[in-house]
Short mmCIF file of C-alpha atoms in Angstrom, two decimals:
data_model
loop_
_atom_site.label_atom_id
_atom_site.label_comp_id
_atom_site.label_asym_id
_atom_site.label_seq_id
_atom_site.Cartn_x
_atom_site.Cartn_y
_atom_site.Cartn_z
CA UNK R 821 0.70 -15.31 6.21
CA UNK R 822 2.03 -13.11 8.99
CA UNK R 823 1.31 -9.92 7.50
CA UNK R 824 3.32 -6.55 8.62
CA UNK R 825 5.31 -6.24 11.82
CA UNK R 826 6.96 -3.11 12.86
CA UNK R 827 9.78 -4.62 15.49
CA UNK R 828 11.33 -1.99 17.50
CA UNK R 829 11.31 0.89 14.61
CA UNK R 830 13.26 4.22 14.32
CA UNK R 831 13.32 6.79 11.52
CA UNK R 832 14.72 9.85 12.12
CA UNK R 833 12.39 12.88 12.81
CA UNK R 834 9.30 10.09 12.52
CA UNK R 835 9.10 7.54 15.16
CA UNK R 836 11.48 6.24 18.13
CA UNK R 837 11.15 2.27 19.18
CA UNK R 838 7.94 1.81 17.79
CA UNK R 839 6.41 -1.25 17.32
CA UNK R 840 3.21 -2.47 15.57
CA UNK R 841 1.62 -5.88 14.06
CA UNK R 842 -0.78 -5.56 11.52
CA UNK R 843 -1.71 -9.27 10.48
CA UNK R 844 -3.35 -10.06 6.88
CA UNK R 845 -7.13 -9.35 7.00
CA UNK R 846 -6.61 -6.59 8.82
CA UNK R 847 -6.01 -2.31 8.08
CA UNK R 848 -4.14 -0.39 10.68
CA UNK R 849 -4.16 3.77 10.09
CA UNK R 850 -0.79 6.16 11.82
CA UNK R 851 -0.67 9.33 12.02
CA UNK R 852 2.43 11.24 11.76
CA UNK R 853 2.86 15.23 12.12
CA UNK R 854 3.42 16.31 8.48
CA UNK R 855 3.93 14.90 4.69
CA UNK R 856 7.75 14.96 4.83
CA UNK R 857 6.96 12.15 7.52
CA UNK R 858 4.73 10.25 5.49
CA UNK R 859 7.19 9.93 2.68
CA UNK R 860 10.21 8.90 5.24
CA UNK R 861 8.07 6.30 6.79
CA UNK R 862 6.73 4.88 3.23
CA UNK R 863 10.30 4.45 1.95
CA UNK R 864 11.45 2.80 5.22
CA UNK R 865 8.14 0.57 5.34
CA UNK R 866 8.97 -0.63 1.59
CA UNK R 867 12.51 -1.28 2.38
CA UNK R 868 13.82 1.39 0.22
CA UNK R 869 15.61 3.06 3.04
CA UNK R 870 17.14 1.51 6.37
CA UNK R 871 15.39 2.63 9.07
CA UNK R 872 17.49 4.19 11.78
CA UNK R 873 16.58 1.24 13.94
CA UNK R 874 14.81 -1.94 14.41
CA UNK R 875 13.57 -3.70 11.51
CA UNK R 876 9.82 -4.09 8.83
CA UNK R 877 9.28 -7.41 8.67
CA UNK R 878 6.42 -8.58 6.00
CA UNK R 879 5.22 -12.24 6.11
CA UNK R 880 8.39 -12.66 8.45
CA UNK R 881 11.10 -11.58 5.64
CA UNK R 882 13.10 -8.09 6.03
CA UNK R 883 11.41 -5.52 3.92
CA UNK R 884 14.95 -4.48 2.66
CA UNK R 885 15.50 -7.76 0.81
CA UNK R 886 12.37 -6.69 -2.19
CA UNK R 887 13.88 -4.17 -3.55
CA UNK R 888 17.29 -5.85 -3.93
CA UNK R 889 15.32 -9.15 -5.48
CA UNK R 890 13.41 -6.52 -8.11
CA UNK R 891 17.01 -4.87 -8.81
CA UNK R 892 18.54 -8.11 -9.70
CA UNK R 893 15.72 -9.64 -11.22
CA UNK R 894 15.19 -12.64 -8.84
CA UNK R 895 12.28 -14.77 -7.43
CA UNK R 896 11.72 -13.72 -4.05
CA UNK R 897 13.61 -16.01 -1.32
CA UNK R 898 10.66 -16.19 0.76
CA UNK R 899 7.04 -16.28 0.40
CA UNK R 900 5.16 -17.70 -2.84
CA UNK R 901 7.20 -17.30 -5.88
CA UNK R 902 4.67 -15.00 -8.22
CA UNK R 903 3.93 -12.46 -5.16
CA UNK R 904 5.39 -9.21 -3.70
CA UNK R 905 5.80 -8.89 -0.34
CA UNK R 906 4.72 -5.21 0.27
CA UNK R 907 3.77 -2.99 -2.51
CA UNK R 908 3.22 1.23 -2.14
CA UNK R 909 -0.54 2.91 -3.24
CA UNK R 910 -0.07 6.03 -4.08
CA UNK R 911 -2.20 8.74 -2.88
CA UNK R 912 -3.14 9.93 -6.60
CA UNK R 913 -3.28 5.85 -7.80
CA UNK R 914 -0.25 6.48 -9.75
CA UNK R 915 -1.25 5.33 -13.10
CA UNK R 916 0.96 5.78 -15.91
CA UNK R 917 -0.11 8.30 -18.60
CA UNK R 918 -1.15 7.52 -22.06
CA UNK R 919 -2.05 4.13 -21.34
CA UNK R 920 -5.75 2.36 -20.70
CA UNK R 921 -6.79 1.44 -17.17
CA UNK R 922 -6.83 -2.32 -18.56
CA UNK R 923 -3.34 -1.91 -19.84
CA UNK R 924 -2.22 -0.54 -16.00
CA UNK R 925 -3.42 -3.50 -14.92
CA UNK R 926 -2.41 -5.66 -16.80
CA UNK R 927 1.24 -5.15 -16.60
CA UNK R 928 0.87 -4.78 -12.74
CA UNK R 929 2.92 -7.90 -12.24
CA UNK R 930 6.45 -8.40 -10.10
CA UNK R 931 8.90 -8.37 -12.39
CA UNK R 932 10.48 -11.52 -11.17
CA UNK R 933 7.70 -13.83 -12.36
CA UNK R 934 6.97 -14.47 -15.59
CA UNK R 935 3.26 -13.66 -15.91
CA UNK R 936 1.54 -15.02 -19.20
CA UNK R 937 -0.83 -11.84 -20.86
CA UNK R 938 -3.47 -14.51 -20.66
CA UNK R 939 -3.36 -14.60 -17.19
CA UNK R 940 -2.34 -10.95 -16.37
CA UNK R 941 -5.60 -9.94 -18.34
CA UNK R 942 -7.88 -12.19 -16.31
CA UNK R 943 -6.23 -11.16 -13.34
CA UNK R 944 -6.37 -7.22 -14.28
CA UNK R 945 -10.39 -7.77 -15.00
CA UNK R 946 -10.59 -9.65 -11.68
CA UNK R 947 -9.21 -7.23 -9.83
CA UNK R 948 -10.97 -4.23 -11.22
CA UNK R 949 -14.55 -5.61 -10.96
CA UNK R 950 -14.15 -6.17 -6.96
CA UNK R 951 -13.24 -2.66 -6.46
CA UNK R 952 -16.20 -1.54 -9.41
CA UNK R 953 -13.94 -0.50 -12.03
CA UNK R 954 -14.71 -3.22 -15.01
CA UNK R 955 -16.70 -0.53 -17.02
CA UNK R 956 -13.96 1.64 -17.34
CA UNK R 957 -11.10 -0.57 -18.39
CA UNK R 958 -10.91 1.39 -21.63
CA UNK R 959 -10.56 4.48 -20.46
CA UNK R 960 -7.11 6.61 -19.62
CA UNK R 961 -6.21 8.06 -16.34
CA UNK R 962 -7.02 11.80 -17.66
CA UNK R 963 -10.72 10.42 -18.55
CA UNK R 964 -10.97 9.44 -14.78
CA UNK R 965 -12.32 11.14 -11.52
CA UNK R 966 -9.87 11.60 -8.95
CA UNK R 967 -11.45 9.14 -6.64
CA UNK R 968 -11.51 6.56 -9.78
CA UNK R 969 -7.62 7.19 -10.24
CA UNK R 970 -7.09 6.29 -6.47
CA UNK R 971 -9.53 3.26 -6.84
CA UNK R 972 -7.19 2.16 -9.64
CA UNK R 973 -4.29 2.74 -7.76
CA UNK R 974 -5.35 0.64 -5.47
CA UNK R 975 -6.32 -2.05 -7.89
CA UNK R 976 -2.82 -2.39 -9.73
CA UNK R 977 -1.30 -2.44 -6.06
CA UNK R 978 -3.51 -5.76 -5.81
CA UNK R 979 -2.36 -7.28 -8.67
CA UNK R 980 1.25 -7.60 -7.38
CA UNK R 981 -0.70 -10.32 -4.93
CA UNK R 982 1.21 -8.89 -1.77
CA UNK R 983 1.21 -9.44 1.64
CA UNK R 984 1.45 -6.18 2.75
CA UNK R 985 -0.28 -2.49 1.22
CA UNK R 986 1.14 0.89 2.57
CA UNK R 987 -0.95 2.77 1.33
CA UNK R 988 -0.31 7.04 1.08
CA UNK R 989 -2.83 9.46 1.87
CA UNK R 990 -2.52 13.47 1.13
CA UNK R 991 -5.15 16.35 2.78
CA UNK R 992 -4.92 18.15 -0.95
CA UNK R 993 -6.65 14.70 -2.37
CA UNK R 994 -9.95 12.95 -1.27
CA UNK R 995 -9.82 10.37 1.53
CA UNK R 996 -9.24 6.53 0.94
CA UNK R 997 -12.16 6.46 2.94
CA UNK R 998 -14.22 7.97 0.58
CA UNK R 999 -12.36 6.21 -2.53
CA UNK R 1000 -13.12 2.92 -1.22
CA UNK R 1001 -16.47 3.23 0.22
CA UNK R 1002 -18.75 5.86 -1.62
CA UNK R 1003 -16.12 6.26 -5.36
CA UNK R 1004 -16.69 2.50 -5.44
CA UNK R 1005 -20.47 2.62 -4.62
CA UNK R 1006 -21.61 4.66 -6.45
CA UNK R 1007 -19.37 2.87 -9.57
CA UNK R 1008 -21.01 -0.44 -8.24
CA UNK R 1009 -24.34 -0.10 -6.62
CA UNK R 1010 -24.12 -3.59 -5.86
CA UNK R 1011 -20.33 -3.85 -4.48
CA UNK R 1012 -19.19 -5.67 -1.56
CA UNK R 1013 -17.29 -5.81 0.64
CA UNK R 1014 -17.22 -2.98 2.85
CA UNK R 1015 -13.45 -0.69 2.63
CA UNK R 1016 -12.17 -3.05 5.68
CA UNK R 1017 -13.16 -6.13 3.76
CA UNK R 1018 -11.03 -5.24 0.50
CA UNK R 1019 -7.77 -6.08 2.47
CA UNK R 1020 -9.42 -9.45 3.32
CA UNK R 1021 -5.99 -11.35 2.08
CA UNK R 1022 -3.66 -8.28 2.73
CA UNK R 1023 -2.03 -6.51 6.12
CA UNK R 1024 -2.94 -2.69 5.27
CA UNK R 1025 -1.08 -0.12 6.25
CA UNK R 1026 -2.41 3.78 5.77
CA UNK R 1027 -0.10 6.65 6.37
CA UNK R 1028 -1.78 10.12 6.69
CA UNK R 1029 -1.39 13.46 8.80
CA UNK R 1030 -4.88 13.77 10.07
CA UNK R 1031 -6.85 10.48 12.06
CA UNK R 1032 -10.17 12.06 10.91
CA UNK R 1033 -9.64 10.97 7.50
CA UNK R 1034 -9.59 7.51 7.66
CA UNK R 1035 -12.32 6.73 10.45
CA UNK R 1036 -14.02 3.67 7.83
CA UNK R 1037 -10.56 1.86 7.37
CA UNK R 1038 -9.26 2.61 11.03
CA UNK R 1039 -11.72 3.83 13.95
CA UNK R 1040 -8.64 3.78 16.48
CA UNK R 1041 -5.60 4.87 14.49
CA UNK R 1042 -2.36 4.95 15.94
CA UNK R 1043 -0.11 8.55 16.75
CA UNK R 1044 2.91 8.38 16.02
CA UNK R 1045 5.11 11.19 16.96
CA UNK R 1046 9.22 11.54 16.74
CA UNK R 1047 11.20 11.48 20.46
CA UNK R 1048 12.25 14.56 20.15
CA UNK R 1049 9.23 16.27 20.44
CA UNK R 1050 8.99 18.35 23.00
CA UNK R 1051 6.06 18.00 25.41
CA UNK R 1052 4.85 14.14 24.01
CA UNK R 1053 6.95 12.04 26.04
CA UNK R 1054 6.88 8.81 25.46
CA UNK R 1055 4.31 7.28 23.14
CA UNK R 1056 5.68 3.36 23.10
CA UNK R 1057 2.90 2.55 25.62
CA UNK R 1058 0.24 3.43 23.50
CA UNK R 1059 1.70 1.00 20.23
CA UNK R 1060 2.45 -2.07 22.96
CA UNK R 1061 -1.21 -2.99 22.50
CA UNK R 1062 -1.29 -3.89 18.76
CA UNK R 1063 2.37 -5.66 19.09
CA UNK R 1064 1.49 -8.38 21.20
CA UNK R 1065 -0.05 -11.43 19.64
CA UNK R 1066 -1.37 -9.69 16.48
CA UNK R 1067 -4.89 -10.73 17.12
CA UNK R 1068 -7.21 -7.52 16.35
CA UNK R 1069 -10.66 -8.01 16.42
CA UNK R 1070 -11.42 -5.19 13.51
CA UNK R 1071 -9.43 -8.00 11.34
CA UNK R 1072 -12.68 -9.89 10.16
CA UNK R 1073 -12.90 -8.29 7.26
CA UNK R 1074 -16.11 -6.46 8.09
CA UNK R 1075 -15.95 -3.36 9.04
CA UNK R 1076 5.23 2.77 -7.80
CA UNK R 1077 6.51 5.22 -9.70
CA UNK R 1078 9.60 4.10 -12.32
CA UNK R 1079 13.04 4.41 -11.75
CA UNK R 1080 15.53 2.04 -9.44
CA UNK R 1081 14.93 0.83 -5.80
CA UNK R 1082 16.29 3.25 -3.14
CA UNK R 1083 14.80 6.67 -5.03
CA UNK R 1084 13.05 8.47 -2.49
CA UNK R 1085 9.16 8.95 -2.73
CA UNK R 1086 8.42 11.87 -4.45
CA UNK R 1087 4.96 13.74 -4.18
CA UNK R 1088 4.59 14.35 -7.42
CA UNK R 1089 5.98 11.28 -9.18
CA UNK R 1090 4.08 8.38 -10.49
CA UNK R 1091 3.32 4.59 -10.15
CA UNK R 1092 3.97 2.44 -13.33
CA UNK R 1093 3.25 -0.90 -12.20
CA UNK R 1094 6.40 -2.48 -13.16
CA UNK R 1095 8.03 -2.21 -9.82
CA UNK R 1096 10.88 -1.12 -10.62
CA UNK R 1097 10.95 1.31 -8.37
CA UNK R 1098 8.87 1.16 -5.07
CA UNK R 1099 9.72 -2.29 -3.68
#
């Protein structure tokens, strides 16, 4: 698979002509100025919103054609039929209240597909025993740690089977970093792999305000920073590098809330798993 490509993007008050290639295997982190700019890039990344300019590609199909092919209740016109292209983590997991971790999981599936319960179970207990979280299938999201909610989050994300994770980090939460490498540790003694190696067969994308929080998942992230800017100049120079031939050699593997397609991302709203909302 191709994995994410960034071709030439603008969004207003975010980025200007910036381009980036993340292929599957690997995790890529930018950093934008504020929160607002995190949500405006998530819902342009997803292909909720147009971006001002240039295009998100994701396994080499338009990011704007997912939500459109959950609205209408279609197969996907590219890509393997019983996948999702890109799918959104967000920064609190964004379970859905009042029903079991297992039962999050399990109806983590792309609407388009018709998913047996046979084989969204197996796939749900899959899932949550790489990432540590078998022994807690039973419980609900209010009977979980922070860090365990994000873990989740991350989990039903997964079982869409995408190509692509963008994946939403907030200062007032703990770091991914920390959700992925010590939160699943110290679930899972014995886990492996390491936070890079969990997007082994995804392209991972990780949007946050501040570079020092995701130094496990990205040791070089990338600034991104709006034209307008005073002082910055131009920053295209700096994203050339990862948008040449998509080779990146931190890419061994080593080291959505409800409601309709085209709501904005909302910092408070939540991820059922039923995608009918983010992409």
């Amino acid at each position: 698979m191709a994995g994410l490509r960034l071709d030439d993007l603008s969004v207003e008050g975010v980025c200007t002509s910036w381009s980036l290639t993340v292929p599957v295997g690997t995790v890529r982190a930018a950093v934008v100025r504020d929160q607002e700019s995190v949500r405006d890039l998530l819902e342009v990344v997803l292909g909720l919103v147009a971006p001002t300019g240039g295009r998100v590609l994701v396994d080499d199909v338009n990011a704007l054609e997912q939500p459109d092919d959950h609205h209408r209740r279609r197969r996907h016109r590219a890509g393997n039929d019983d996948q999702c292209r890109v799918r959104y983590v967000p920064a609190s997991g964004g379970l859905e209240p009042g029903l079991t971790l297992q039962q999050n999981l399990t109806r983590a599936s792309c609407p388009t597909v018709r998913v047996s319960r046979r084989r969204a179970a197996a796939q749900a207990r899959d899932t949550a025993t790489r990432l540590g979280l078998r022994r807690l299938l039973g419980r609900y999201p209010e009977q979980l740690t922070v860090g365990q909610r994000q873990l989740a989050g991350f989990a039903m994300a997964l079982c869409w089977r995408p190509c692509a994770l963008v994946v939403e980090d907030s200062p007032d939460l703990p770091t991914w970093d920390a959700a992925l490498e010590f939160e699943r540790l110290r679930l899972d003694p014995a886990a492996v792999p390491g936070p890079r190696g969990l997007f082994a067969e995804v392209a991972g994308l990780v949007l946050t305000t501040d570079p020092a929080r995701t130094r496990l998942l990205d040791p070089d992230p990338v600034g991104v920073q709006p034209a307008s800017v005073a002082g910055l100049g131009d920053t295209r120079g700096d994203h050339d590098r990862n948008d040449d031939d998509g080779d990146d050699d931190r890419g061994d593997g080593d080291g959505e809330p409800s409601g309709r397609a085209g709501e904005r991302v909302g910092g408070t709203s939540r991820d059922t798993g039923r995608g009918s909302r983010h992409a």
